[in-house]
PDB file of C-alpha atoms in Angstrom:
ATOM      1  CA  MET A   1     131.859 139.596  63.827  1.00 65.00           C
ATOM      2  CA  ILE A   2     130.634 137.015  61.496  1.00 71.00           C
ATOM      3  CA  ALA A   3     131.097 133.350  62.190  1.00 70.00           C
ATOM      4  CA  THR A   4     132.289 131.613  58.990  1.00 72.00           C
ATOM      5  CA  ASP A   5     131.657 128.177  60.443  1.00 77.00           C
ATOM      6  CA  LYS A   6     128.189 128.313  61.453  1.00 82.00           C
ATOM      7  CA  PRO A   7     125.247 128.998  59.242  1.00 84.00           C
ATOM      8  CA  ASN A   8     123.640 132.264  58.754  1.00 86.00           C
ATOM      9  CA  PRO A   9     121.250 132.870  61.957  1.00 89.00           C
ATOM     10  CA  PHE A  10     118.430 133.933  59.793  1.00 86.00           C
ATOM     11  CA  GLN A  11     118.520 130.478  58.272  1.00 85.00           C
ATOM     12  CA  VAL A  12     119.061 128.752  61.528  1.00 87.00           C
ATOM     13  CA  LEU A  13     115.902 130.698  62.737  1.00 89.00           C
ATOM     14  CA  GLN A  14     114.315 130.281  59.572  1.00 85.00           C
ATOM     15  CA  LEU A  15     113.400 134.086  59.500  1.00 86.00           C
ATOM     16  CA  ALA A  16     113.182 136.751  56.931  1.00 83.00           C
ATOM     17  CA  THR A  17     115.933 139.589  57.486  1.00 83.00           C
ATOM     18  CA  SER A  18     113.351 142.036  58.219  1.00 83.00           C
ATOM     19  CA  ALA A  19     112.139 140.218  61.263  1.00 86.00           C
ATOM     20  CA  THR A  20     111.700 142.215  64.577  1.00 90.00           C
ATOM     21  CA  LEU A  21     113.427 141.619  67.841  1.00 91.00           C
ATOM     22  CA  ALA A  22     110.048 140.050  68.943  1.00 93.00           C
ATOM     23  CA  GLU A  23     109.865 137.638  66.104  1.00 91.00           C
ATOM     24  CA  ILE A  24     113.393 136.567  66.673  1.00 92.00           C
ATOM     25  CA  VAL A  25     112.784 135.923  70.278  1.00 93.00           C
ATOM     26  CA  SER A  26     109.436 134.087  69.756  1.00 92.00           C
ATOM     27  CA  GLN A  27     111.248 131.853  66.957  1.00 90.00           C
ATOM     28  CA  ALA A  28     114.096 131.138  68.861  1.00 92.00           C
ATOM     29  CA  GLU A  29     111.702 130.137  71.968  1.00 92.00           C
ATOM     30  CA  ASP A  30     109.635 127.692  69.621  1.00 90.00           C
ATOM     31  CA  LEU A  31     112.777 126.133  67.939  1.00 89.00           C
ATOM     32  CA  HIS A  32     114.562 125.583  70.994  1.00 88.00           C
ATOM     33  CA  LEU A  33     111.300 123.503  72.338  1.00 89.00           C
ATOM     34  CA  LEU A  34     111.693 121.471  69.011  1.00 87.00           C
ATOM     35  CA  ALA A  35     115.325 121.018  69.265  1.00 87.00           C
ATOM     36  CA  ARG A  36     116.155 117.323  68.810  1.00 88.00           C
ATOM     37  CA  SER A  37     119.503 117.175  70.202  1.00 90.00           C
ATOM     38  CA  ARG A  38     121.862 119.420  72.526  1.00 93.00           C
ATOM     39  CA  GLU A  39     123.728 120.865  69.609  1.00 92.00           C
ATOM     40  CA  ASP A  40     120.371 121.881  67.876  1.00 91.00           C
ATOM     41  CA  GLU A  41     119.711 123.705  71.161  1.00 93.00           C
ATOM     42  CA  MET A  42     122.948 125.650  71.202  1.00 93.00           C
ATOM     43  CA  LEU A  43     122.717 126.436  67.831  1.00 93.00           C
ATOM     44  CA  VAL A  44     119.496 128.287  68.126  1.00 93.00           C
ATOM     45  CA  ARG A  45     120.630 129.722  71.016  1.00 94.00           C
ATOM     46  CA  TRP A  46     123.725 131.072  69.224  1.00 93.00           C
ATOM     47  CA  ALA A  47     121.680 132.311  66.406  1.00 91.00           C
ATOM     48  CA  ALA A  48     119.125 134.362  68.401  1.00 93.00           C
ATOM     49  CA  GLU A  49     122.334 135.710  70.518  1.00 92.00           C
ATOM     50  CA  GLN A  50     123.967 137.033  67.229  1.00 91.00           C
ATOM     51  CA  LEU A  51     121.006 138.757  66.080  1.00 91.00           C
ATOM     52  CA  ARG A  52     119.501 140.352  69.270  1.00 91.00           C
ATOM     53  CA  THR A  53     122.804 141.501  70.948  1.00 89.00           C
ATOM     54  CA  ASN A  54     124.994 143.699  68.594  1.00 85.00           C
ATOM     55  CA  GLN A  55     123.411 145.385  65.714  1.00 87.00           C
ATOM     56  CA  ARG A  56     126.320 145.709  63.845  1.00 88.00           C
ATOM     57  CA  THR A  57     126.619 141.961  63.505  1.00 87.00           C
ATOM     58  CA  ARG A  58     123.090 141.721  62.655  1.00 86.00           C
ATOM     59  CA  LEU A  59     123.703 144.029  59.727  1.00 88.00           C
ATOM     60  CA  GLU A  60     126.511 141.842  58.583  1.00 86.00           C
ATOM     61  CA  TYR A  61     124.214 138.631  58.648  1.00 83.00           C
ATOM     62  CA  GLU A  62     121.645 140.988  56.873  1.00 84.00           C
ATOM     63  CA  LEU A  63     124.036 142.017  54.110  1.00 84.00           C
ATOM     64  CA  PHE A  64     125.130 138.470  53.192  1.00 80.00           C
ATOM     65  CA  GLU A  65     121.422 136.604  53.374  1.00 78.00           C
ATOM     66  CA  LEU A  66     119.958 136.598  50.172  1.00 72.00           C
ATOM     67  CA  PRO A  67     117.066 139.051  49.512  1.00 70.00           C
ATOM     68  CA  ASP A  68     113.488 138.263  50.202  1.00 69.00           C
ATOM     69  CA  THR A  69     114.635 134.797  51.335  1.00 70.00           C
ATOM     70  CA  ARG A  70     111.762 132.774  53.089  1.00 66.00           C
ATOM     71  CA  TYR A  71     112.462 129.838  54.873  1.00 67.00           C
ATOM     72  CA  GLN A  72     108.800 128.881  56.055  1.00 65.00           C
ATOM     73  CA  ASP A  73     106.476 128.598  52.644  1.00 64.00           C
ATOM     74  CA  GLU A  74     103.277 128.868  54.292  1.00 66.00           C
ATOM     75  CA  GLU A  75     101.248 128.553  50.966  1.00 71.00           C
ATOM     76  CA  TRP A  76     103.031 125.472  50.330  1.00 72.00           C
ATOM     77  CA  GLU A  77     102.151 124.035  53.403  1.00 72.00           C
ATOM     78  CA  THR A  78      98.813 124.994  53.011  1.00 74.00           C
ATOM     79  CA  PHE A  79      98.589 123.339  49.964  1.00 77.00           C
ATOM     80  CA  ALA A  80     100.340 120.041  50.819  1.00 76.00           C
ATOM     81  CA  ARG A  81      98.863 119.412  53.985  1.00 76.00           C
ATOM     82  CA  PRO A  82      95.525 117.880  52.966  1.00 80.00           C
ATOM     83  CA  TYR A  83      97.184 116.013  49.971  1.00 80.00           C
ATOM     84  CA  ARG A  84     100.077 114.236  52.013  1.00 77.00           C
ATOM     85  CA  ARG A  85     100.220 110.398  51.326  1.00 75.00           C
ATOM     86  CA  LYS A  86      99.312 108.062  53.982  1.00 72.00           C
ATOM     87  CA  ASP A  87     101.877 105.392  55.195  1.00 70.00           C
ATOM     88  CA  THR A  88     100.969 101.973  53.459  1.00 71.00           C
ATOM     89  CA  HIS A  89     102.539  98.922  54.287  1.00 75.00           C
ATOM     90  CA  LEU A  90     103.424  96.715  51.129  1.00 70.00           C
ATOM     91  CA  PRO A  91     103.407  92.969  51.370  1.00 76.00           C
ATOM     92  CA  ASP A  92     106.669  91.232  51.343  1.00 74.00           C
ATOM     93  CA  GLN A  93     106.665  90.224  47.673  1.00 70.00           C
ATOM     94  CA  PHE A  94     106.648  94.033  46.484  1.00 71.00           C
ATOM     95  CA  LEU A  95     109.620  94.721  48.703  1.00 74.00           C
ATOM     96  CA  VAL A  96     112.033  92.263  47.037  1.00 78.00           C
ATOM     97  CA  THR A  97     114.386  94.076  44.549  1.00 78.00           C
ATOM     98  CA  PRO A  98     114.694  91.493  41.369  1.00 74.00           C
ATOM     99  CA  THR A  99     118.426  90.915  40.530  1.00 81.00           C
ATOM    100  CA  VAL A 100     119.808  90.282  37.000  1.00 79.00           C
ATOM    101  CA  ALA A 101     119.842  86.301  37.862  1.00 82.00           C
ATOM    102  CA  ASP A 102     115.952  86.297  37.935  1.00 82.00           C
ATOM    103  CA  ILE A 103     115.683  87.933  34.419  1.00 84.00           C
ATOM    104  CA  ASP A 104     115.363  85.065  31.578  1.00 87.00           C
ATOM    105  CA  PRO A 105     116.654  87.116  28.583  1.00 87.00           C
ATOM    106  CA  LEU A 106     115.453  84.297  25.892  1.00 90.00           C
ATOM    107  CA  ALA A 107     112.093  85.441  27.338  1.00 89.00           C
ATOM    108  CA  LEU A 108     112.813  89.022  27.231  1.00 86.00           C
ATOM    109  CA  LEU A 109     114.053  88.654  23.804  1.00 89.00           C
ATOM    110  CA  ASP A 110     111.139  86.680  22.533  1.00 89.00           C
ATOM    111  CA  LEU A 111     108.809  89.163  23.771  1.00 87.00           C
ATOM    112  CA  LEU A 112     110.755  92.342  22.371  1.00 86.00           C
ATOM    113  CA  LEU A 113     111.124  90.638  18.817  1.00 87.00           C
ATOM    114  CA  GLY A 114     107.487  89.259  18.691  1.00 83.00           C
ATOM    115  CA  GLU A 115     106.317  92.853  19.108  1.00 80.00           C
ATOM    116  CA  LEU A 116     108.759  94.290  16.356  1.00 79.00           C
ATOM    117  CA  LEU A 117     108.147  91.795  13.892  1.00 78.00           C
ATOM    118  CA  ALA A 118     104.370  91.674  14.532  1.00 74.00           C
ATOM    119  CA  TYR A 119     102.592  93.360  11.286  1.00 73.00           C
ATOM    120  CA  GLU A 120      99.411  92.985   9.710  1.00 76.00           C
ATOM    121  CA  LYS A 121      99.005  91.922   6.230  1.00 78.00           C
ATOM    122  CA  PRO A 122      98.684  95.289   4.016  1.00 75.00           C
ATOM    123  CA  ASP A 123      95.627  96.189   2.135  1.00 75.00           C
ATOM    124  CA  LEU A 124      96.888  97.149  -1.282  1.00 78.00           C
ATOM    125  CA  GLU A 125      93.584  97.624  -2.542  1.00 80.00           C
ATOM    126  CA  GLN A 126      93.051 100.462  -0.521  1.00 76.00           C
ATOM    127  CA  ALA A 127      96.517 102.023  -1.083  1.00 74.00           C
ATOM    128  CA  ILE A 128      95.676 101.962  -5.043  1.00 74.00           C
ATOM    129  CA  ASN A 129      91.953 102.907  -5.001  1.00 77.00           C
ATOM    130  CA  GLY A 130      91.635 104.625  -1.991  1.00 73.00           C
ATOM    131  CA  SER A 131      93.888 107.395  -2.993  1.00 70.00           C
ATOM    132  CA  PRO A 132      92.747 110.945  -1.531  1.00 73.00           C
ATOM    133  CA  VAL A 133      93.645 112.767  -4.823  1.00 71.00           C
ATOM    134  CA  VAL A 134      90.658 112.559  -7.135  1.00 68.00           C
ATOM    135  CA  PRO A 135      91.882 112.773 -10.668  1.00 66.00           C
ATOM    136  CA  LYS A 136      90.767 115.575 -12.791  1.00 70.00           C
ATOM    137  CA  TYR A 137      90.374 113.974 -16.105  1.00 65.00           C
ATOM    138  CA  SER A 138      88.978 110.569 -16.675  1.00 70.00           C
ATOM    139  CA  LEU A 139      90.912 108.066 -19.411  1.00 73.00           C
ATOM    140  CA  PRO A 140      90.593 108.204 -22.304  1.00 78.00           C
ATOM    141  CA  LEU A 141      91.918 111.624 -22.536  1.00 74.00           C
ATOM    142  CA  LEU A 142      90.155 113.679 -25.367  1.00 79.00           C
ATOM    143  CA  GLU A 143      92.919 115.992 -27.300  1.00 81.00           C
ATOM    144  CA  GLU A 144      92.164 119.321 -25.904  1.00 80.00           C
ATOM    145  CA  GLU A 145      92.520 117.924 -22.549  1.00 75.00           C
ATOM    146  CA  VAL A 146      96.099 117.015 -23.426  1.00 77.00           C
ATOM    147  CA  ILE A 147      96.734 119.916 -25.435  1.00 81.00           C
ATOM    148  CA  CYS A 148      94.886 122.634 -23.081  1.00 75.00           C
ATOM    149  CA  GLY A 149      95.766 120.804 -20.016  1.00 61.00           C
TER     150      GLY A 149
END
């Protein structure tokens, strides 16, 4: 019978539902060696026991596990391993978090308004004479240009 107060044994052992008995035993041994506390060891032992001893219990856990669940993504681990960041030690001045009292509101307002109100003198000559549309006719217009278009 499924224990509702504990996680799915496949999740604990980080195995797919199609895992063989040998894979279950091997993974349980590996996780038992890596366990950080007594509770983790007991959880791994319980999960392995649930999947090894009774086929009906294992089938129940298989039915309630999401299909094609993979708890170990080896492709991601292969990619991420060479690109992990090294630990850096920042100077103390970068570790201090500024507070609201550290901000000068007048200086901040001056910077913001200075950027908003800064503009260049417009070039009206370019706007008037530099039109991208070239007129079809030149002044003065002839009578046929006015009548015939």
